[in-house]
Short mmCIF file of C-alpha atoms (C1' of nucleotides) in Angstrom, two decimals:
data_model
loop_
_atom_site.label_atom_id
_atom_site.label_comp_id
_atom_site.label_asym_id
_atom_site.label_seq_id
_atom_site.Cartn_x
_atom_site.Cartn_y
_atom_site.Cartn_z
CA MET A 28 95.68 88.76 103.13
CA ASP A 29 92.24 89.18 101.68
CA MET A 30 92.85 92.20 99.57
CA GLU A 31 91.74 90.16 96.63
CA ALA A 32 88.24 89.79 98.02
CA ARG A 33 87.52 93.15 96.59
CA GLY A 34 86.09 93.60 93.17
CA HIS A 35 82.65 92.79 91.88
CA SER A 36 82.07 92.57 88.23
CA GLU A 37 80.64 90.74 85.31
CA HIS A 38 84.07 90.55 83.74
CA PRO A 39 86.04 89.72 86.78
CA GLU A 40 89.10 87.92 85.42
CA ALA A 41 91.23 90.97 84.75
CA LEU A 42 90.16 92.51 88.03
CA ARG A 43 91.04 89.41 90.01
CA LEU A 44 94.38 89.29 88.28
CA TRP A 45 95.09 92.92 89.08
CA LEU A 46 94.22 92.60 92.74
CA ARG A 47 96.41 89.56 93.09
CA MET A 48 99.25 91.25 91.28
CA LEU A 49 98.96 94.26 93.53
CA THR A 50 98.97 92.06 96.61
CA CYS A 51 102.04 90.10 95.48
CA THR A 52 103.96 93.22 94.62
CA GLN A 53 103.12 94.82 97.94
CA LEU A 54 104.20 91.72 99.84
CA VAL A 55 107.61 91.66 98.20
CA GLU A 56 108.03 95.41 98.21
CA LYS A 57 107.24 95.71 101.89
CA GLN A 58 109.82 93.07 102.63
CA VAL A 59 112.44 94.82 100.52
CA ARG A 60 111.79 98.21 102.10
CA THR A 61 112.03 96.77 105.60
CA GLN A 62 115.27 94.97 104.88
CA LEU A 63 116.83 97.97 103.15
CA ARG A 64 116.00 100.06 106.18
CA GLU A 65 117.12 97.53 108.78
CA GLN A 66 120.27 96.30 107.10
CA PHE A 67 121.45 99.36 105.21
CA ASP A 68 119.52 102.27 106.68
CA THR A 69 118.30 103.28 103.24
CA THR A 70 115.11 103.42 101.20
CA LEU A 71 113.80 101.91 98.00
CA PRO A 72 114.00 105.09 95.90
CA ARG A 73 117.60 105.62 97.00
CA PHE A 74 118.44 102.03 96.17
CA ASP A 75 116.64 102.39 92.87
CA LEU A 76 118.56 105.49 91.92
CA MET A 77 121.87 103.80 92.67
CA ALA A 78 120.75 100.74 90.73
CA GLN A 79 120.06 102.89 87.69
CA LEU A 80 123.54 104.36 87.94
CA GLU A 81 125.19 101.02 88.42
CA ARG A 82 124.33 100.10 84.87
CA SER A 83 125.69 103.38 83.51
CA PRO A 84 129.27 103.88 84.69
CA GLU A 85 129.44 107.15 82.78
CA GLY A 86 126.47 108.43 84.75
CA LEU A 87 122.96 109.57 83.85
CA LYS A 88 121.45 112.99 83.46
CA MET A 89 118.77 114.10 85.87
CA ASN A 90 115.97 113.95 83.35
CA GLU A 91 116.99 110.46 82.32
CA LEU A 92 116.96 109.37 85.96
CA SER A 93 113.59 111.00 86.37
CA ARG A 94 112.21 109.12 83.37
CA ARG A 95 113.59 105.77 84.45
CA MET A 96 112.46 106.09 88.03
CA MET A 97 109.05 107.30 86.92
CA VAL A 98 109.04 110.30 89.26
CA THR A 99 109.22 114.03 88.64
CA GLY A 100 112.44 115.98 88.60
CA GLY A 101 112.25 117.66 91.97
CA ASN A 102 112.26 114.33 93.71
CA VAL A 103 115.35 113.17 91.88
CA THR A 104 117.11 116.32 92.98
CA GLY A 105 116.23 115.57 96.58
CA ILE A 106 117.36 111.95 96.53
CA THR A 107 120.53 112.86 94.65
CA ASP A 108 121.31 115.55 97.21
CA GLN A 109 121.11 113.02 100.01
CA LEU A 110 123.36 110.56 98.23
CA VAL A 111 125.87 113.29 97.38
CA THR A 112 126.00 114.31 101.03
CA GLU A 113 126.87 110.75 101.93
CA GLY A 114 129.50 110.55 99.22
CA LEU A 115 127.75 107.76 97.33
CA VAL A 116 127.12 109.61 94.06
CA GLU A 117 128.58 112.72 92.44
CA ARG A 118 127.51 115.31 89.89
CA VAL A 119 129.77 115.63 86.85
CA ASP A 120 129.63 118.40 84.25
CA VAL A 121 128.37 117.55 80.81
CA GLU A 122 130.57 119.18 78.17
CA GLY A 123 128.60 121.15 75.64
CA ASP A 124 125.62 121.84 77.87
CA ARG A 125 126.27 123.88 80.94
CA ARG A 126 122.71 123.41 82.19
CA ALA A 127 123.07 119.68 82.57
CA TYR A 128 125.36 117.16 84.24
CA ARG A 129 125.56 113.52 84.82
CA VAL A 130 125.12 111.80 88.14
CA ARG A 131 127.31 108.78 88.72
CA LEU A 132 128.30 106.44 91.52
CA THR A 133 131.47 107.20 93.44
CA THR A 134 133.85 104.35 94.16
CA ARG A 135 132.42 104.15 97.62
CA GLY A 136 128.88 104.25 96.27
CA ARG A 137 129.60 101.43 93.89
CA LYS A 138 131.12 99.32 96.62
CA LEU A 139 128.15 99.84 98.90
CA PHE A 140 125.70 99.22 96.10
CA ASP A 141 127.35 95.91 95.27
CA GLU A 142 126.87 94.78 98.84
CA MET A 143 123.26 95.86 98.87
CA ALA A 144 122.54 94.33 95.49
CA ALA A 145 123.82 90.94 96.62
CA GLU A 146 121.51 90.97 99.62
CA HIS A 147 118.67 92.33 97.56
CA GLU A 148 118.99 89.53 95.10
CA ALA A 149 118.79 86.97 97.86
CA TRP A 150 115.53 88.49 99.12
CA ILE A 151 114.07 88.38 95.64
CA VAL A 152 115.19 84.84 94.95
CA ALA A 153 113.55 83.81 98.21
CA ALA A 154 110.34 85.61 97.29
CA PHE A 155 110.03 83.65 94.05
CA GLU A 156 111.43 80.31 95.11
CA GLY A 157 107.92 78.90 95.12
CA LEU A 158 108.15 78.92 91.31
CA SER A 159 110.14 76.64 89.06
CA ALA A 160 112.61 78.12 86.58
CA ARG A 161 110.09 77.57 83.81
CA GLU A 162 107.38 79.29 85.76
CA VAL A 163 109.62 82.27 86.44
CA GLU A 164 110.31 82.49 82.74
CA SER A 165 106.63 82.20 81.92
CA LEU A 166 105.65 84.91 84.37
CA HIS A 167 108.35 87.17 83.00
CA LYS A 168 107.09 86.66 79.48
CA LEU A 169 103.46 87.33 80.36
CA LEU A 170 104.33 90.51 82.19
CA GLY A 171 106.38 91.51 79.18
CA LYS A 172 103.20 91.45 77.15
CA VAL A 173 101.43 93.65 79.67
CA LYS A 174 104.25 96.14 79.55
CA GLN A 175 104.42 96.06 75.80
CA HIS A 176 100.72 96.70 75.49
CA HIS A 177 100.96 99.62 77.86
CA ASN A 178 103.76 101.13 75.81
CA ALA A 179 101.81 100.63 72.62
CA LEU A 180 98.87 102.47 74.14
CA ALA A 181 101.09 105.29 75.32
CA ASP A 182 102.67 105.64 71.88
CA ALA A 183 99.30 105.69 70.18
CA LYS A 184 98.18 108.40 72.54
CA LEU A 185 101.25 110.49 71.81
CA GLU A 186 100.62 110.37 68.08
CA THR A 187 97.16 111.83 68.42
CA THR A 188 98.46 114.73 70.49
CA MET B 6 110.62 102.66 80.95
CA ASP B 7 114.01 101.20 81.63
CA MET B 8 113.58 100.40 85.24
CA GLU B 9 114.35 96.83 84.39
CA ALA B 10 117.84 97.67 83.26
CA ARG B 11 118.82 97.52 86.84
CA GLY B 12 120.03 94.36 88.41
CA HIS B 13 123.28 92.52 87.88
CA SER B 14 123.65 89.01 89.06
CA GLU B 15 124.71 85.48 88.36
CA HIS B 16 121.22 84.29 89.08
CA PRO B 17 119.32 87.01 87.33
CA GLU B 18 116.05 85.37 86.39
CA ALA B 19 114.17 86.08 89.60
CA LEU B 20 115.58 89.58 89.72
CA ARG B 21 114.56 90.35 86.15
CA LEU B 22 111.11 89.03 86.90
CA TRP B 23 110.79 91.18 90.00
CA LEU B 24 111.87 94.37 88.26
CA ARG B 25 109.43 93.77 85.46
CA MET B 26 106.64 93.00 87.90
CA LEU B 27 107.37 96.17 89.80
CA THR B 28 107.34 98.18 86.60
CA CYS B 29 104.05 96.72 85.43
CA THR B 30 102.38 97.25 88.76
CA GLN B 31 103.57 100.84 88.93
CA LEU B 32 102.33 101.54 85.42
CA VAL B 33 98.84 100.34 86.21
CA GLU B 34 98.78 101.76 89.71
CA LYS B 35 99.84 105.20 88.56
CA GLN B 36 97.08 105.17 85.99
CA VAL B 37 94.51 104.12 88.56
CA ARG B 38 95.60 106.76 91.07
CA THR B 39 95.46 109.48 88.46
CA GLN B 40 92.02 108.49 87.26
CA LEU B 41 90.65 108.15 90.78
CA ARG B 42 91.86 111.64 91.53
CA GLU B 43 90.71 113.24 88.29
CA GLN B 44 87.35 111.54 87.95
CA PHE B 45 86.33 111.04 91.56
CA ASP B 46 88.64 113.26 93.58
CA THR B 47 89.69 110.32 95.74
CA THR B 48 92.73 108.16 96.45
CA LEU B 49 93.64 104.51 96.17
CA PRO B 50 93.60 103.76 99.92
CA ARG B 51 90.16 105.34 100.23
CA PHE B 52 88.92 103.37 97.26
CA ASP B 53 90.50 100.26 98.71
CA LEU B 54 88.79 100.72 102.06
CA MET B 55 85.42 101.15 100.41
CA ALA B 56 86.10 98.11 98.23
CA GLN B 57 86.73 96.01 101.31
CA LEU B 58 83.43 97.15 102.78
CA GLU B 59 81.53 96.57 99.58
CA ARG B 60 82.00 92.86 100.03
CA SER B 61 80.82 92.93 103.63
CA PRO B 62 77.42 94.59 103.85
CA GLU B 63 77.39 94.04 107.59
CA GLY B 64 80.63 95.99 107.88
CA LEU B 65 84.14 95.20 109.09
CA LYS B 66 85.92 95.92 112.34
CA MET B 67 88.88 98.25 112.30
CA ASN B 68 91.44 95.54 112.94
CA GLU B 69 90.02 93.45 110.13
CA LEU B 70 90.23 96.40 107.77
CA SER B 71 93.77 97.01 108.93
CA ARG B 72 94.74 93.41 108.22
CA ARG B 73 93.14 93.34 104.80
CA MET B 74 94.58 96.65 103.71
CA MET B 75 98.00 95.68 105.05
CA VAL B 76 98.43 98.91 106.98
CA THR B 77 98.55 99.69 110.67
CA GLY B 78 95.53 100.72 112.68
CA GLY B 79 96.15 104.42 113.01
CA ASN B 80 95.98 104.83 109.26
CA VAL B 81 92.65 103.08 109.02
CA THR B 82 91.29 105.45 111.64
CA GLY B 83 92.40 108.41 109.56
CA ILE B 84 90.95 107.19 106.29
CA THR B 85 87.73 106.12 107.98
CA ASP B 86 87.40 109.54 109.58
CA GLN B 87 87.60 111.20 106.18
CA LEU B 88 84.99 108.90 104.70
CA VAL B 89 82.69 109.38 107.68
CA THR B 90 82.96 113.15 107.29
CA GLU B 91 81.86 112.78 103.70
CA GLY B 92 79.00 110.50 104.66
CA LEU B 93 80.31 107.54 102.68
CA VAL B 94 80.83 105.13 105.57
CA GLU B 95 79.56 104.91 109.13
CA ARG B 96 80.64 103.37 112.43
CA VAL B 97 78.16 100.94 113.96
CA ASP B 98 78.33 99.54 117.49
CA VAL B 99 79.19 95.89 117.95
CA GLU B 100 76.94 94.32 120.53
CA GLY B 101 78.82 92.49 123.19
CA ASP B 102 82.05 94.44 122.84
CA ARG B 103 81.88 98.10 123.62
CA ARG B 104 85.47 98.68 122.53
CA ALA B 105 84.80 97.70 118.95
CA TYR B 106 82.46 98.58 116.12
CA ARG B 107 81.99 97.82 112.54
CA VAL B 108 82.55 100.21 109.68
CA ARG B 109 80.15 99.91 106.80
CA LEU B 110 79.17 101.74 103.64
CA THR B 111 76.25 104.12 103.82
CA THR B 112 73.68 104.04 101.03
CA ARG B 113 75.37 107.00 99.49
CA GLY B 114 78.78 105.39 99.87
CA ARG B 115 77.61 102.24 98.18
CA LYS B 116 76.12 104.15 95.31
CA LEU B 117 79.30 106.13 94.76
CA PHE B 118 81.44 103.04 95.09
CA ASP B 119 79.42 101.24 92.45
CA GLU B 120 80.09 104.07 90.03
CA MET B 121 83.77 104.11 90.81
CA ALA B 122 84.08 100.34 90.63
CA ALA B 123 82.58 100.27 87.14
CA GLU B 124 85.10 102.80 85.90
CA HIS B 125 87.90 101.11 87.77
CA GLU B 126 87.13 97.83 86.12
CA ALA B 127 87.28 99.42 82.70
CA TRP B 128 90.75 100.80 83.42
CA ILE B 129 91.95 97.40 84.56
CA VAL B 130 90.44 95.55 81.63
CA ALA B 131 92.21 98.02 79.34
CA ALA B 132 95.49 97.51 81.14
CA PHE B 133 95.39 93.77 80.53
CA GLU B 134 93.76 93.65 77.15
CA GLY B 135 97.10 92.75 75.61
CA LEU B 136 96.62 89.28 77.08
CA SER B 137 94.27 86.54 75.97
CA ALA B 138 91.81 85.04 78.44
CA ARG B 139 94.08 82.04 78.82
CA GLU B 140 97.07 84.24 79.51
CA VAL B 141 95.18 86.18 82.13
CA GLU B 142 94.27 82.92 83.79
CA SER B 143 97.84 81.69 83.59
CA LEU B 144 99.23 84.88 85.10
CA HIS B 145 96.67 84.73 87.87
CA LYS B 146 97.66 81.16 88.66
CA LEU B 147 101.39 81.86 88.72
CA LEU B 148 100.93 84.83 91.01
CA GLY B 149 98.81 82.61 93.21
CA LYS B 150 101.84 80.41 93.72
CA VAL B 151 103.96 83.39 94.66
CA LYS B 152 101.40 84.48 97.20
CA GLN B 153 100.97 81.00 98.56
CA HIS B 154 104.69 80.59 99.03
CA HIS B 155 104.89 83.90 100.84
CA ASN B 156 102.12 82.84 103.20
CA ALA B 157 103.80 79.51 103.84
CA LEU B 158 106.99 81.33 104.78
CA ALA B 159 105.12 83.69 107.06
CA ASP B 160 103.35 80.80 108.78
CA ALA B 161 106.61 78.92 109.27
CA LYS B 162 108.13 82.01 110.82
CA LEU B 163 105.21 82.40 113.19
CA GLU B 164 105.59 78.85 114.47
CA THR B 165 109.17 79.39 115.50
CA THR B 166 108.27 82.53 117.45
"C1'" DT C 3 111.01 130.28 73.52
"C1'" DA C 4 112.25 125.81 75.19
"C1'" DT C 5 114.90 122.96 78.18
"C1'" DT C 6 117.68 121.52 82.44
"C1'" DG C 7 117.59 121.37 86.87
"C1'" DT C 8 116.38 123.44 91.59
"C1'" DT C 9 113.51 125.24 95.15
"C1'" DA C 10 109.42 125.72 97.78
"C1'" DT C 11 105.31 123.87 99.12
"C1'" DA C 12 101.64 120.93 100.27
"C1'" DC C 13 99.47 116.66 100.64
"C1'" DT C 14 98.88 111.61 101.13
"C1'" DC C 15 100.36 107.60 103.12
"C1'" DT C 16 102.86 105.22 106.37
"C1'" DA C 17 104.86 103.21 110.86
"C1'" DT C 18 105.69 103.79 115.71
"C1'" DA C 19 104.51 104.51 120.18
"C1'" DA C 20 101.88 106.35 123.88
"C1'" DC C 21 97.24 106.56 125.27
"C1'" DT C 22 92.05 105.51 126.66
"C1'" DA C 23 88.49 102.42 127.35
"C1'" DT C 24 86.85 97.99 127.71
"C1'" DA C 25 87.47 92.83 128.11
"C1'" DT D 1 96.94 91.70 131.36
"C1'" DA D 2 95.33 91.82 126.79
"C1'" DT D 3 92.68 93.85 123.12
"C1'" DA D 4 90.13 97.62 120.19
"C1'" DG D 5 90.73 101.71 118.65
"C1'" DT D 6 92.63 106.63 118.77
"C1'" DT D 7 95.95 110.24 118.89
"C1'" DA D 8 100.31 112.39 118.06
"C1'" DT D 9 104.29 112.55 115.60
"C1'" DA D 10 107.78 112.09 112.26
"C1'" DG D 11 109.31 110.73 107.94
"C1'" DA D 12 108.97 108.97 103.15
"C1'" DG D 13 107.32 109.83 98.85
"C1'" DT D 14 105.02 112.34 95.63
"C1'" DA D 15 103.22 116.15 92.40
"C1'" DT D 16 102.88 120.95 91.23
"C1'" DA D 17 104.44 125.23 90.14
"C1'" DA D 18 107.50 129.07 90.19
"C1'" DC D 19 112.20 129.97 89.36
"C1'" DA D 20 117.26 130.55 87.43
"C1'" DA D 21 120.45 129.53 84.05
"C1'" DT D 22 121.48 128.08 79.67
"C1'" DA D 23 120.28 126.59 74.89
#
DNA sequence: TATTGTTATACTCTATAACTATA
DNA sequence: TATAGTTATAGAGTATAACAATA
């Protein structure tokens, strides 16, 4: 895994960090995708959509799902269609707006998701078991700063538009 | 960006960390992909391949590129073909093994890559400018542990095969 | 006019497996 | 037999843009 042997720069710290972060994420993500496919015959975006719904028993509107999953609307329609076909999620009318509806897990979808989530958590715990609890916390905090800074930049950009 | 509002667990620290890491990586990666497309009409895998070559003036064999980019061989062939067509990389015979050759940057490819790399670095520096130098270092170190642990697991698995 | 969601389309990236040529 | 690389294929994942219905 020598992806990191990539950049050249006079200010290489951030670059080195980014390449390592990318490598780590890809390692874990690849593992998760493979396991989801092998054990549950599903994909990461499908799992992600169900995970979003799991936290919102009342369901989420398509545009909210789109925002949270960071993909455009057409894709959410496609993934939702698949999950509806399999009886794992359902579309429910929103009263007061006949254009929109909420997508929510069915009982069966929730049951299946719970099983998947338990396995998923085990994979993730294994991926980070090289770190102590304090290190996990520290990493979480540092990444929080990265995220926060990104959001600050995005907000600033919006204001000038 | 509420991707993190996803997991549920009795052992949620690792899961929270993973979701945040995935979010951060996607934020930066999306930005990089967009900029590469808009400013240089190229893609991340193409940039990545050229970046691998930039560090090896003598070139790299296909299987080495495949390993470093963490993708299977057929894909490397495809990306290489594109770059050859555009005159950015070239295939050079390996003496002593007529099955193999090395792929290396052409003069033009190197020149273009240098331009792209300078821009790329600026995007990355911006993405992490919310962190101090010490925090960047700390993050890099922690991710190093994650990577190391993954490699240790992979090695252990190999030995039992 | 703007918004919600769908449809249609096209493209990149990917893995798998069968294949050719050489070792 | 094994290895280096290619080809063919199928599928995931994505963005874009045109569209219908409703606000």
